[in-house]
Amino acid sequence: MNPMTNMKNVLKLSEQDLRLGGKNSWHDQYSKSAWIFVGGLPYELSEGDVLCVFSQYGEIVNVNLVRDKATGKSKGFCFICYEDQRSTVLAVDNLNGIKLVGKTLRVDHVQDYRPPKDTKDTDEETRQLQMIGCAPGVQAGVEEEARSTLETEIEERSNRSTGRDKYLDRKYVKRETRDVKLETRDVKRETTDVKRETRDMKRETSIKREKQIKRERSIKVEMD
């Protein structure tokens, strides 16, 4: 499938979720995977740059920015793993389709992803990153706080979707009211036209009657 078409399809699915209020979400089929795919990345971005953008929606524990084996240059796409699977929902809904350094990102879930195996050319730093991830150690109480924050964000997102539905309902009611007003105005215009035609007919009838009376009087005078 064309990358841009895939990106637009994901956007449509997210908009559909907003209308339905998050019930029976398409995200549910990826509930067992904490990985996402990110395409359309500017080639000059590093792993650190990717972390800065995507860590706003949750703790990232692993990132694989795919590079050319010969040159080491980025190929413009990567795979990211979050500590909490629910962060993938926020990342896909909020970052798919955005512009980053002039390029449009494609962000989607990944059902089954396995990090690449070590090769002879893999340096120690990359090997360590693949093995333990890039997230800092979690202190006591911090994990629960982060989980609570994520749940709050998801709840706020659901509330925003509900508010959007109410806005659409009000907008629909306003449109219906406007249509009724237009129909009423058209009826009034037609009524005015009918009254005008009736008035003209009465005037013509009155003129004809006056002429008839004058004619009868004239005939009567002649007979006398």
Coordinates of N, CA and C in Angstrom, one line a residue:
M1 N 0.8 -1.2 0.0 CA 0.0 0.0 0.0 C 0.9 1.2 0.0
N2 N 0.5 2.3 -0.7 CA 1.2 3.5 -0.8 C 1.3 4.1 0.6
P3 N 2.6 4.5 1.0 CA 2.8 5.1 2.4 C 1.8 6.2 2.8
M4 N 1.6 7.1 1.9 CA 0.7 8.2 2.2 C -0.8 7.7 2.3
T5 N -1.2 6.8 1.5 CA -2.5 6.2 1.7 C -2.7 5.5 3.0
N6 N -1.6 4.8 3.4 CA -1.7 4.1 4.7 C -1.8 5.1 5.9
M7 N -1.0 6.2 5.7 CA -1.1 7.3 6.7 C -2.5 7.9 6.8
K8 N -3.1 8.1 5.7 CA -4.5 8.7 5.7 C -5.5 7.7 6.2
N9 N -5.3 6.4 6.0 CA -6.2 5.4 6.5 C -6.1 5.4 8.0
V10 N -4.9 5.5 8.6 CA -4.8 5.5 10.0 C -5.5 6.8 10.6
L11 N -5.4 7.9 9.9 CA -6.0 9.1 10.4 C -7.5 8.9 10.4
K12 N -8.1 8.3 9.3 CA -9.5 8.0 9.3 C -10.0 7.1 10.4
L13 N -9.2 6.1 10.8 CA -9.5 5.2 11.9 C -9.5 6.0 13.2
S14 N -8.5 6.9 13.4 CA -8.5 7.7 14.6 C -9.7 8.6 14.7
E15 N -10.1 9.2 13.6 CA -11.2 10.1 13.6 C -12.5 9.3 13.9
Q16 N -12.6 8.1 13.4 CA -13.7 7.2 13.7 C -13.8 6.9 15.2
D17 N -12.6 6.7 15.8 CA -12.6 6.4 17.2 C -13.1 7.6 18.0
L18 N -12.8 8.8 17.6 CA -13.2 10.0 18.2 C -14.8 10.1 18.2
R19 N -15.3 9.8 17.1 CA -16.8 9.8 16.9 C -17.5 8.8 17.8
L20 N -16.8 7.6 18.0 CA -17.4 6.5 18.7 C -17.1 6.6 20.2
G21 N -16.2 7.6 20.6 CA -15.9 7.7 22.0 C -14.9 6.7 22.5
G22 N -14.1 6.0 21.6 CA -13.1 5.1 22.1 C -13.6 3.7 22.3
K23 N -14.9 3.4 22.1 CA -15.5 2.1 22.3 C -15.2 1.2 21.0
N24 N -14.8 -0.1 21.3 CA -14.5 -1.0 20.2 C -13.5 -0.4 19.3
S25 N -12.4 0.1 19.9 CA -11.4 0.8 19.1 C -10.6 -0.1 18.2
W26 N -10.1 0.4 17.1 CA -9.3 -0.4 16.2 C -7.9 -0.7 16.8
H27 N -7.6 0.2 17.9 CA -6.3 0.0 18.6 C -6.3 -1.3 19.3
D28 N -7.4 -1.8 19.7 CA -7.5 -3.0 20.6 C -6.8 -4.2 20.0
Q29 N -6.8 -4.4 18.7 CA -6.2 -5.5 18.1 C -4.6 -5.5 18.3
Y30 N -4.1 -4.4 18.7 CA -2.6 -4.3 18.9 C -2.3 -4.2 20.4
S31 N -3.3 -4.6 21.3 CA -3.1 -4.4 22.7 C -2.0 -5.2 23.3
K32 N -1.5 -6.2 22.6 CA -0.4 -7.0 23.2 C 1.0 -6.6 22.6
S33 N 1.0 -5.5 21.8 CA 2.3 -5.0 21.3 C 2.5 -3.6 21.7
A34 N 3.7 -3.3 22.2 CA 4.1 -2.0 22.7 C 5.0 -1.3 21.6
W35 N 5.1 -1.9 20.4 CA 5.9 -1.4 19.4 C 5.1 -0.5 18.4
I36 N 5.7 0.5 17.8 CA 5.1 1.3 16.8 C 6.1 1.5 15.6
F37 N 5.6 1.7 14.5 CA 6.5 2.0 13.3 C 6.4 3.5 13.0
V38 N 7.5 4.1 12.7 CA 7.6 5.5 12.3 C 8.3 5.6 11.0
G39 N 7.6 6.1 10.0 CA 8.2 6.3 8.7 C 8.2 7.8 8.3
G40 N 8.9 8.1 7.2 CA 8.9 9.5 6.7 C 9.8 10.4 7.6
L41 N 10.8 9.8 8.3 CA 11.7 10.6 9.2 C 12.7 11.3 8.3
P42 N 13.0 12.6 8.7 CA 14.1 13.3 8.0 C 15.4 12.5 8.2
Y43 N 16.2 12.3 7.2 CA 17.4 11.5 7.3 C 18.4 12.0 8.3
E44 N 18.4 13.3 8.6 CA 19.4 13.8 9.4 C 19.1 13.6 10.9
L45 N 18.0 13.1 11.3 CA 17.6 12.9 12.7 C 18.3 11.7 13.2
S46 N 18.7 11.8 14.5 CA 19.4 10.7 15.2 C 18.4 10.0 16.2
E47 N 18.8 8.9 16.9 CA 18.0 8.3 17.8 C 17.5 9.3 18.9
G48 N 18.5 10.1 19.3 CA 18.1 11.1 20.4 C 17.0 12.1 19.9
D49 N 17.0 12.5 18.7 CA 16.0 13.3 18.2 C 14.6 12.6 18.2
V50 N 14.6 11.4 17.8 CA 13.4 10.6 17.8 C 12.8 10.4 19.2
L51 N 13.7 10.2 20.2 CA 13.3 10.1 21.6 C 12.7 11.4 22.0
C52 N 13.2 12.5 21.7 CA 12.7 13.8 22.1 C 11.3 14.0 21.6
V53 N 11.0 13.6 20.4 CA 9.6 13.8 19.8 C 8.6 12.8 20.4
F54 N 9.0 11.5 20.5 CA 8.1 10.5 20.9 C 7.9 10.2 22.4
S55 N 8.9 10.7 23.2 CA 8.8 10.4 24.6 C 7.8 11.2 25.3
Q56 N 7.2 12.2 24.6 CA 6.1 13.0 25.2 C 4.9 12.2 25.5
Y57 N 4.7 11.0 24.9 CA 3.6 10.2 25.1 C 3.8 9.0 25.9
G58 N 5.0 8.9 26.5 CA 5.3 7.7 27.4 C 6.8 7.4 27.4
E59 N 7.2 6.6 28.4 CA 8.6 6.2 28.5 C 8.9 5.2 27.4
I60 N 10.0 5.5 26.7 CA 10.5 4.7 25.6 C 11.6 3.7 26.2
V61 N 11.4 2.5 25.9 CA 12.4 1.5 26.4 C 13.3 1.0 25.3
N62 N 13.0 1.2 24.1 CA 13.8 0.7 23.0 C 13.5 1.5 21.7
V63 N 14.5 1.7 20.9 CA 14.3 2.4 19.6 C 15.3 1.8 18.6
N64 N 14.8 1.5 17.5 CA 15.7 0.9 16.4 C 15.6 1.8 15.2
L65 N 16.5 2.8 15.0 CA 16.5 3.6 13.8 C 17.3 2.8 12.8
V66 N 16.6 2.4 11.7 CA 17.2 1.5 10.7 C 18.2 2.3 9.9
R67 N 19.4 1.8 9.8 CA 20.5 2.5 9.1 C 21.0 1.6 8.0
D68 N 21.6 2.2 7.0 CA 22.3 1.5 5.9 C 23.5 0.8 6.5
K69 N 23.7 -0.5 6.3 CA 24.8 -1.2 6.9 C 26.2 -0.7 6.4
A70 N 26.2 -0.3 5.2 CA 27.5 0.1 4.6 C 27.9 1.6 5.0
T71 N 26.9 2.5 4.9 CA 27.2 3.9 5.2 C 26.9 4.3 6.6
G72 N 26.0 3.6 7.2 CA 25.5 4.0 8.6 C 24.5 5.1 8.6
K73 N 24.1 5.6 7.4 CA 23.1 6.6 7.3 C 21.7 6.1 7.6
S74 N 20.9 7.0 8.1 CA 19.5 6.6 8.4 C 18.7 6.3 7.1
K75 N 17.8 5.4 7.2 CA 16.9 5.1 6.0 C 15.6 5.8 6.1
G76 N 15.4 6.6 7.2 CA 14.2 7.4 7.3 C 13.0 6.7 8.0
F77 N 13.3 5.6 8.6 CA 12.2 4.9 9.4 C 12.8 4.2 10.6
C78 N 11.9 4.0 11.6 CA 12.4 3.3 12.8 C 11.3 2.6 13.5
F79 N 11.7 1.8 14.6 CA 10.7 1.1 15.4 C 10.9 1.5 16.8
I80 N 9.8 1.8 17.5 CA 9.9 2.3 18.9 C 9.1 1.4 19.8
C81 N 9.6 1.1 21.0 CA 8.9 0.3 22.0 C 8.7 1.2 23.2
Y82 N 7.4 1.2 23.7 CA 7.1 2.0 24.9 C 7.0 1.0 26.1
E83 N 7.3 1.6 27.3 CA 7.2 0.8 28.5 C 5.7 0.4 28.7
D84 N 4.8 1.3 28.5 CA 3.4 1.1 28.7 C 2.7 1.0 27.3
Q85 N 2.0 -0.1 27.0 CA 1.5 -0.3 25.7 C 0.5 0.8 25.3
R86 N -0.2 1.3 26.3 CA -1.2 2.4 26.0 C -0.6 3.6 25.4
S87 N 0.7 3.8 25.6 CA 1.4 5.0 25.1 C 1.3 4.9 23.5
T88 N 1.3 3.7 23.0 CA 1.3 3.5 21.5 C 0.0 4.2 20.9
V89 N -1.1 4.1 21.7 CA -2.4 4.6 21.2 C -2.3 6.1 21.1
L90 N -1.7 6.8 22.1 CA -1.5 8.2 22.1 C -0.6 8.7 21.0
A91 N 0.5 7.9 20.8 CA 1.5 8.3 19.8 C 0.9 8.2 18.4
V92 N 0.2 7.1 18.1 CA -0.4 6.9 16.8 C -1.5 8.0 16.5
D93 N -2.3 8.2 17.5 CA -3.4 9.2 17.3 C -2.9 10.6 17.1
N94 N -1.8 11.0 17.9 CA -1.4 12.4 17.9 C -0.2 12.7 16.9
L95 N 0.6 11.7 16.6 CA 1.8 12.0 15.8 C 1.7 11.5 14.3
N96 N 0.7 10.6 14.0 CA 0.6 10.2 12.6 C 0.1 11.4 11.8
G97 N 0.8 11.7 10.7 CA 0.4 12.8 9.8 C 0.9 14.1 10.1
I98 N 1.7 14.3 11.2 CA 2.3 15.6 11.5 C 3.5 15.9 10.6
K99 N 3.8 17.2 10.5 CA 5.0 17.6 9.8 C 6.2 17.7 10.7
L100 N 7.3 17.1 10.4 CA 8.5 17.2 11.1 C 9.7 17.6 10.2
V101 N 10.2 18.8 10.4 CA 11.3 19.3 9.5 C 10.9 19.2 8.1
G102 N 9.6 19.5 7.8 CA 9.2 19.5 6.4 C 8.7 18.2 5.8
K103 N 8.8 17.1 6.6 CA 8.3 15.8 6.1 C 7.2 15.3 6.9
T104 N 6.3 14.6 6.3 CA 5.1 14.1 6.9 C 5.4 12.7 7.5
L105 N 5.1 12.6 8.8 CA 5.4 11.3 9.5 C 4.3 10.3 9.3
R106 N 4.6 9.0 9.2 CA 3.6 7.9 9.2 C 3.9 7.1 10.5
V107 N 2.9 7.1 11.3 CA 3.0 6.4 12.6 C 1.9 5.3 12.7
D108 N 2.3 4.1 13.0 CA 1.3 3.0 13.0 C 1.7 2.0 14.0
H109 N 0.8 1.1 14.5 CA 1.1 0.0 15.3 C 1.9 -1.1 14.6
V110 N 2.6 -1.9 15.3 CA 3.3 -3.0 14.8 C 2.8 -4.3 15.6
Q111 N 2.3 -5.3 14.9 CA 1.7 -6.4 15.6 C 2.8 -7.3 16.2
D112 N 3.7 -7.8 15.4 CA 4.8 -8.7 15.8 C 6.1 -8.1 15.3
Y113 N 6.9 -7.5 16.2 CA 8.2 -7.0 15.9 C 9.2 -7.6 16.7
R114 N 10.3 -8.0 16.1 CA 11.5 -8.6 16.8 C 12.7 -7.7 16.5
P115 N 13.3 -7.2 17.6 CA 14.5 -6.4 17.4 C 15.6 -7.2 16.6
P116 N 16.4 -6.5 15.8 CA 17.4 -7.2 15.0 C 18.4 -7.9 15.9
K117 N 18.9 -9.1 15.4 CA 20.0 -9.8 16.2 C 21.3 -9.1 16.0
D118 N 22.2 -9.4 17.0 CA 23.5 -8.8 16.9 C 24.3 -9.2 15.7
T119 N 25.1 -8.4 15.2 CA 26.0 -8.7 14.1 C 27.4 -8.3 14.5
K120 N 28.4 -8.7 13.7 CA 29.8 -8.4 14.0 C 30.0 -6.9 14.0
D121 N 29.2 -6.2 13.1 CA 29.5 -4.8 13.0 C 28.8 -4.0 14.1
T122 N 27.9 -4.6 14.9 CA 27.2 -3.9 15.9 C 28.1 -3.4 17.1
D123 N 28.2 -2.1 17.4 CA 29.0 -1.7 18.4 C 28.4 -2.0 19.8
E124 N 29.2 -1.8 20.8 CA 28.8 -2.2 22.2 C 27.6 -1.3 22.7
E125 N 27.7 0.0 22.3 CA 26.6 0.9 22.7 C 25.3 0.5 22.1
T126 N 25.2 0.2 20.8 CA 24.0 -0.3 20.2 C 23.5 -1.6 20.8
R127 N 24.5 -2.5 21.0 CA 24.1 -3.8 21.6 C 23.5 -3.7 23.0
Q128 N 24.1 -2.7 23.7 CA 23.5 -2.5 25.1 C 22.1 -1.9 25.0
L129 N 21.9 -1.0 24.0 CA 20.6 -0.4 23.8 C 19.5 -1.4 23.4
Q130 N 19.9 -2.3 22.6 CA 19.0 -3.3 22.1 C 18.6 -4.3 23.3
M131 N 19.6 -4.5 24.2 CA 19.4 -5.5 25.2 C 18.6 -4.9 26.4
I132 N 18.9 -3.7 26.9 CA 18.2 -3.2 28.1 C 17.3 -2.0 27.8
G133 N 17.3 -1.5 26.5 CA 16.5 -0.3 26.2 C 17.2 1.0 26.6
C134 N 16.5 2.0 26.4 CA 17.0 3.4 26.7 C 16.4 4.1 27.8
A135 N 15.4 3.4 28.5 CA 14.8 4.1 29.6 C 15.6 4.1 30.9
P136 N 15.5 5.1 31.7 CA 16.3 5.1 33.0 C 15.6 4.2 34.0
G137 N 16.3 3.8 35.0 CA 15.8 3.0 36.0 C 14.6 3.6 36.7
V138 N 13.6 2.8 37.0 CA 12.3 3.4 37.6 C 12.5 3.4 39.1
Q139 N 12.3 4.6 39.7 CA 12.4 4.7 41.2 C 11.0 4.3 41.8
A140 N 11.1 4.0 43.1 CA 9.9 3.6 43.8 C 8.8 4.7 43.7
G141 N 7.6 4.3 43.3 CA 6.5 5.3 43.3 C 6.4 6.0 42.0
V142 N 7.5 6.1 41.2 CA 7.5 6.8 39.9 C 6.7 6.1 38.9
E143 N 6.8 4.8 38.9 CA 6.0 4.0 37.9 C 4.5 4.2 38.0
E144 N 4.1 4.1 39.3 CA 2.6 4.3 39.6 C 2.2 5.7 39.2
E145 N 3.0 6.7 39.4 CA 2.7 8.1 39.1 C 2.6 8.2 37.6
A146 N 3.5 7.6 36.8 CA 3.5 7.7 35.4 C 2.3 7.0 34.8
R147 N 1.9 5.9 35.4 CA 0.7 5.1 35.0 C -0.5 5.9 35.2
S148 N -0.6 6.6 36.4 CA -1.7 7.5 36.7 C -1.9 8.6 35.7
T149 N -0.7 9.2 35.3 CA -0.7 10.3 34.4 C -1.2 9.9 33.0
L150 N -0.7 8.7 32.6 CA -1.2 8.2 31.3 C -2.7 7.9 31.3
E151 N -3.2 7.3 32.4 CA -4.6 7.1 32.4 C -5.4 8.4 32.4
T152 N -4.9 9.5 33.0 CA -5.5 10.8 33.0 C -5.6 11.3 31.5
E153 N -4.4 11.1 30.8 CA -4.4 11.6 29.4 C -5.4 10.9 28.6
I154 N -5.5 9.6 28.8 CA -6.5 8.8 28.0 C -7.9 9.2 28.3
E155 N -8.2 9.5 29.6 CA -9.5 9.9 30.0 C -9.8 11.3 29.4
E156 N -8.8 12.2 29.4 CA -9.0 13.5 28.8 C -9.3 13.4 27.3
R157 N -8.6 12.5 26.7 CA -8.8 12.3 25.2 C -10.2 11.9 25.0
S158 N -10.7 10.9 25.8 CA -12.1 10.5 25.7 C -13.1 11.6 25.9
N159 N -12.8 12.5 26.9 CA -13.7 13.6 27.2 C -13.7 14.6 26.0
R160 N -12.5 14.8 25.4 CA -12.5 15.7 24.3 C -13.3 15.2 23.1
S161 N -13.3 13.8 22.9 CA -14.1 13.2 21.9 C -15.6 13.4 22.2
T162 N -15.9 13.3 23.5 CA -17.4 13.5 23.8 C -17.8 14.9 23.6
G163 N -16.9 15.8 23.9 CA -17.1 17.3 23.7 C -17.3 17.5 22.2
R164 N -16.5 16.9 21.4 CA -16.5 17.1 20.0 C -17.9 16.6 19.4
D165 N -18.4 15.4 20.0 CA -19.7 14.9 19.5 C -20.8 15.9 19.9
K166 N -20.7 16.5 21.1 CA -21.7 17.5 21.5 C -21.6 18.7 20.6
Y167 N -20.4 19.1 20.2 CA -20.3 20.2 19.3 C -20.9 19.9 17.9
L168 N -20.7 18.7 17.4 CA -21.2 18.3 16.2 C -22.8 18.3 16.2
D169 N -23.3 17.8 17.4 CA -24.8 17.8 17.6 C -25.3 19.2 17.5
R170 N -24.6 20.2 18.2 CA -25.1 21.6 18.2 C -25.0 22.1 16.8
K171 N -24.0 21.8 16.2 CA -23.8 22.3 14.8 C -24.9 21.8 13.9
Y172 N -25.3 20.5 14.1 CA -26.3 19.9 13.3 C -27.7 20.6 13.6
V173 N -27.9 20.8 14.9 CA -29.2 21.5 15.3 C -29.3 22.9 14.7
K174 N -28.1 23.6 14.7 CA -28.1 25.0 14.1 C -28.4 24.9 12.6
R175 N -27.8 23.9 12.0 CA -28.1 23.8 10.5 C -29.5 23.5 10.2
E176 N -30.1 22.6 11.0 CA -31.5 22.3 10.9 C -32.4 23.5 11.1
T177 N -32.1 24.3 12.2 CA -32.8 25.5 12.5 C -32.7 26.5 11.4
R178 N -31.5 26.7 10.8 CA -31.3 27.6 9.7 C -32.2 27.2 8.5
D179 N -32.2 25.8 8.2 CA -33.0 25.4 7.1 C -34.5 25.6 7.3
V180 N -34.9 25.5 8.5 CA -36.4 25.7 8.8 C -36.7 27.2 8.6
K181 N -35.7 28.1 9.1 CA -35.9 29.5 8.9 C -36.0 29.9 7.4
L182 N -35.1 29.2 6.6 CA -35.1 29.5 5.2 C -36.5 29.0 4.5
E183 N -36.9 27.9 5.0 CA -38.2 27.4 4.4 C -39.4 28.3 4.8
T184 N -39.3 28.8 6.1 CA -40.4 29.7 6.6 C -40.3 31.0 5.8
R185 N -39.1 31.5 5.5 CA -39.0 32.7 4.7 C -39.6 32.5 3.3
D186 N -39.3 31.3 2.7 CA -39.8 31.1 1.4 C -41.3 31.0 1.4
V187 N -41.9 30.4 2.4 CA -43.4 30.3 2.5 C -43.9 31.7 2.6
K188 N -43.3 32.6 3.4 CA -43.8 33.9 3.6 C -43.7 34.7 2.3
R189 N -42.7 34.4 1.5 CA -42.5 35.1 0.2 C -43.6 34.6 -0.7
E190 N -43.9 33.3 -0.7 CA -44.9 32.8 -1.6 C -46.3 33.4 -1.2
T191 N -46.5 33.5 0.1 CA -47.8 34.0 0.6 C -48.0 35.5 0.2
T192 N -46.9 36.2 0.3 CA -46.9 37.6 -0.2 C -47.2 37.7 -1.7
D193 N -46.6 36.8 -2.5 CA -46.9 36.8 -3.9 C -48.4 36.5 -4.2
V194 N -48.9 35.6 -3.4 CA -50.3 35.2 -3.6 C -51.2 36.4 -3.3
K195 N -50.9 37.1 -2.2 CA -51.7 38.2 -1.8 C -51.6 39.3 -2.8
R196 N -50.4 39.5 -3.4 CA -50.3 40.5 -4.4 C -51.1 40.2 -5.6
E197 N -51.1 38.9 -6.1 CA -51.9 38.5 -7.2 C -53.4 38.6 -6.9
T198 N -53.8 38.3 -5.7 CA -55.2 38.5 -5.4 C -55.6 39.9 -5.4
R199 N -54.7 40.8 -4.9 CA -55.0 42.2 -4.9 C -55.1 42.8 -6.3
D200 N -54.3 42.3 -7.2 CA -54.3 42.7 -8.6 C -55.6 42.2 -9.3
M201 N -56.0 41.0 -9.0 CA -57.2 40.5 -9.6 C -58.4 41.3 -9.1
K202 N -58.4 41.7 -7.8 CA -59.6 42.5 -7.3 C -59.6 43.8 -8.0
R203 N -58.4 44.4 -8.2 CA -58.3 45.7 -8.9 C -58.9 45.6 -10.3
E204 N -58.5 44.6 -11.0 CA -59.0 44.4 -12.4 C -60.5 44.2 -12.4
T205 N -61.0 43.4 -11.5 CA -62.4 43.1 -11.4 C -63.2 44.4 -11.1
S206 N -62.6 45.2 -10.2 CA -63.2 46.5 -9.9 C -63.3 47.5 -11.1
I207 N -62.2 47.5 -11.8 CA -62.1 48.4 -13.0 C -63.2 47.9 -14.1
K208 N -63.2 46.6 -14.3 CA -64.2 46.1 -15.2 C -65.6 46.4 -14.8
R209 N -65.9 46.3 -13.5 CA -67.2 46.6 -13.0 C -67.6 48.0 -13.2
E210 N -66.7 48.9 -13.0 CA -66.9 50.4 -13.2 C -67.2 50.6 -14.7
K211 N -66.4 50.0 -15.5 CA -66.7 50.2 -17.0 C -68.1 49.7 -17.4
Q212 N -68.5 48.6 -16.8 CA -69.8 48.0 -17.1 C -70.9 48.9 -16.6
I213 N -70.7 49.5 -15.4 CA -71.7 50.4 -14.9 C -71.9 51.7 -15.8
K214 N -70.7 52.2 -16.2 CA -70.7 53.4 -17.1 C -71.4 53.1 -18.4
R215 N -71.1 51.9 -18.9 CA -71.7 51.5 -20.2 C -73.3 51.4 -20.1
E216 N -73.7 50.8 -19.0 CA -75.1 50.6 -18.7 C -75.8 52.0 -18.6
R217 N -75.2 52.9 -17.9 CA -75.7 54.3 -17.7 C -75.8 55.0 -19.1
S218 N -74.8 54.8 -19.9 CA -74.8 55.5 -21.2 C -75.9 54.9 -22.1
I219 N -76.1 53.6 -22.0 CA -77.2 53.1 -22.8 C -78.6 53.6 -22.3
K220 N -78.7 53.7 -21.0 CA -80.0 54.1 -20.4 C -80.3 55.6 -20.8
V221 N -79.3 56.4 -20.9 CA -79.4 57.8 -21.3 C -79.9 57.9 -22.7
E222 N -79.3 57.1 -23.6 CA -79.6 57.1 -25.0 C -81.1 56.7 -25.2
M223 N -81.5 55.8 -24.4 CA -82.9 55.3 -24.6 C -83.9 56.3 -24.1
D224 N -83.5 57.1 -23.1 CA -84.4 58.2 -22.6 C -84.5 59.3 -23.7

